[in-house]
Tab-separated table of C-alpha atoms and ligand atoms in Angstrom:
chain	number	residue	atom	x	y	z
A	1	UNK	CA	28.635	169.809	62.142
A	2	UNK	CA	31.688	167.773	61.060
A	3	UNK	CA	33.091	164.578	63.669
A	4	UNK	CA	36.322	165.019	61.539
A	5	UNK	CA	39.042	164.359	63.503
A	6	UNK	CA	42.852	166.365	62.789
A	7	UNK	CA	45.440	164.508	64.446
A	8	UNK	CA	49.257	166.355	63.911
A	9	UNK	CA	51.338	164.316	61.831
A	10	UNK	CA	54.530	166.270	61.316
A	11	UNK	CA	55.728	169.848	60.770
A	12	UNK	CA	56.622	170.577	56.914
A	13	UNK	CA	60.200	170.853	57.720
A	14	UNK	CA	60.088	167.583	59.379
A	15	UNK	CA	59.811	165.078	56.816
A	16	UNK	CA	62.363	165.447	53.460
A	17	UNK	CA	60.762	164.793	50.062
A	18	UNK	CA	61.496	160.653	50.088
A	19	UNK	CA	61.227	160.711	53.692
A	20	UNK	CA	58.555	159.195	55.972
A	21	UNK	CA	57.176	159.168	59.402
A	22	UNK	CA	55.501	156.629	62.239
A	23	UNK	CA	52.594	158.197	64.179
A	24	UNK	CA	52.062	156.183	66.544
A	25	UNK	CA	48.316	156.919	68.279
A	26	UNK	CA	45.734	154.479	70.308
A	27	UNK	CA	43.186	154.212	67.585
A	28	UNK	CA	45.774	152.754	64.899
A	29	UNK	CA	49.109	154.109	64.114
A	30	UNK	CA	49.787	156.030	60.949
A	31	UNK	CA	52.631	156.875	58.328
A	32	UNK	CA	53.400	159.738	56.889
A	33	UNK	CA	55.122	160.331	53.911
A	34	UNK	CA	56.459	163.581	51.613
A	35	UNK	CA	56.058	162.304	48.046
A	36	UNK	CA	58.348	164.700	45.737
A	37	UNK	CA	57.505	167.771	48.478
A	38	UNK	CA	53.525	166.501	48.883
A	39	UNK	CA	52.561	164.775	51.873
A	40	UNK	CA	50.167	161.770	52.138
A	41	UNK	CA	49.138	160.003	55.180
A	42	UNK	CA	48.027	156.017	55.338
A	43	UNK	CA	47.517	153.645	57.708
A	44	UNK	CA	50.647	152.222	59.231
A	45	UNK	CA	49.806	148.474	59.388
A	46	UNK	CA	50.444	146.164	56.413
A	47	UNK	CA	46.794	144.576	55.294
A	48	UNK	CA	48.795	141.399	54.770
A	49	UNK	CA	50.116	140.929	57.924
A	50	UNK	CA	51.200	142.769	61.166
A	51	UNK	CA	54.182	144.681	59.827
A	52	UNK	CA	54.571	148.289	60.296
A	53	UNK	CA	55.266	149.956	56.772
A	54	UNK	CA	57.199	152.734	58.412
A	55	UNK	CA	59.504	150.372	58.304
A	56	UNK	CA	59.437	149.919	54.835
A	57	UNK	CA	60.817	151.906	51.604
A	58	UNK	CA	59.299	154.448	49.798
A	59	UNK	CA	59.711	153.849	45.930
A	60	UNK	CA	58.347	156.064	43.815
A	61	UNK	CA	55.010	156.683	44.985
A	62	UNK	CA	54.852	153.594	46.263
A	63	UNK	CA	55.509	152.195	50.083
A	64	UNK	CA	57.081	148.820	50.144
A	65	UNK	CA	56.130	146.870	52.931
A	66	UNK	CA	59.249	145.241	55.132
A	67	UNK	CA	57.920	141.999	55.502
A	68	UNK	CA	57.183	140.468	52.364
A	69	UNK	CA	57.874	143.131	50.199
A	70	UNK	CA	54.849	143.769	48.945
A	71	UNK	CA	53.879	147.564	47.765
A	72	UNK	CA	50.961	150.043	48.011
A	73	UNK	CA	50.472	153.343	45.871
A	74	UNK	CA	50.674	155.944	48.870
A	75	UNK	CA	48.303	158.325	47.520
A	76	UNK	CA	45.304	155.967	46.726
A	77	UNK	CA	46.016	152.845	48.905
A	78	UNK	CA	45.475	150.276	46.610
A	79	UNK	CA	47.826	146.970	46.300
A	80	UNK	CA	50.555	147.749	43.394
A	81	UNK	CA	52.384	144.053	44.371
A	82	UNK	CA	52.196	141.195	45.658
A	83	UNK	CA	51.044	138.951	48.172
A	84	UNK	CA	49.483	142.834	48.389
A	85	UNK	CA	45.931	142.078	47.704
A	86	UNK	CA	43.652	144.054	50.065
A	87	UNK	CA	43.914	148.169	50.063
A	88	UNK	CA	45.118	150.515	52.801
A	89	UNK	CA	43.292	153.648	54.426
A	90	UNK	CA	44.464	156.429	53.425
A	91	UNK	CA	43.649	160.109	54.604
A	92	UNK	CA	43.177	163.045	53.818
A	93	UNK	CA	46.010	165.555	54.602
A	94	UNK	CA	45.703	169.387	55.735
A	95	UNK	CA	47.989	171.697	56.118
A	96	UNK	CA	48.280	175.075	58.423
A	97	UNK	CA	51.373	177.202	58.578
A	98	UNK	CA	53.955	174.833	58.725
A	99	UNK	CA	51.711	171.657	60.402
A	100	UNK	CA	50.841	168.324	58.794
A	101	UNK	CA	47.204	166.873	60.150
A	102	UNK	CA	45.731	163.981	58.695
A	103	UNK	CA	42.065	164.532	58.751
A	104	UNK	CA	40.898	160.645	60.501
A	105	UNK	CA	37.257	159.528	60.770
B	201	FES	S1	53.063	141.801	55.881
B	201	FES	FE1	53.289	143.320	54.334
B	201	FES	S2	53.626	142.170	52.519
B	201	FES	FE2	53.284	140.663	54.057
């Protein structure tokens, strides 16, 4: 049996390829992004400080955080700039018909 948890993101028609998306939910909110027509899901909280990188730009594959402008790769997590040191979760991302779940611990 599988404690995976699905929590609906966006729909597919939602979120533009460059665009992205707060989810905001008790247990820590989440972005969500469409990469070039894929989507990714992360966490939504900077892991150098308290900003929310919904906020942010998406560059690339890349999320740029508002704050200090430091940058994550949005499909792996890991720190691409600095003061960026420390990665972010990232999920795993199903999709049914035309809705986005990020599949969360
Ligand atoms: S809070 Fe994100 S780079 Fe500092």
């Amino acid at each position: 049996m599988s404690s995976d948890k699905r929590v609906f993101v966006c729909t597919t028609s939602e979120l533009a390829p460059g665009a992205m998306k707060l989810v905001e939910r008790e247990d820590g909110n989440l972005t969500a992004y469409n990469v070039e027509g894929t989507f990714y899901v992360t966490e939504d909280r900077c892991s150098h400080g308290l900003a929310s990188l919904a906020e942010g730009a998406i560059i690339g594959d890349e999320i740029e955080c508002p704050m200090h402008f430091g940058m994550f790769n949005i499909k792996t997590g890991e720190p691409t700039a600095a003061p960026c040191s420390i990665a972010i979760r990232t999920y795993p991302v199903q999709i049914d018909g035309e809705q986005v779940f990020a599949v969360v611990g």
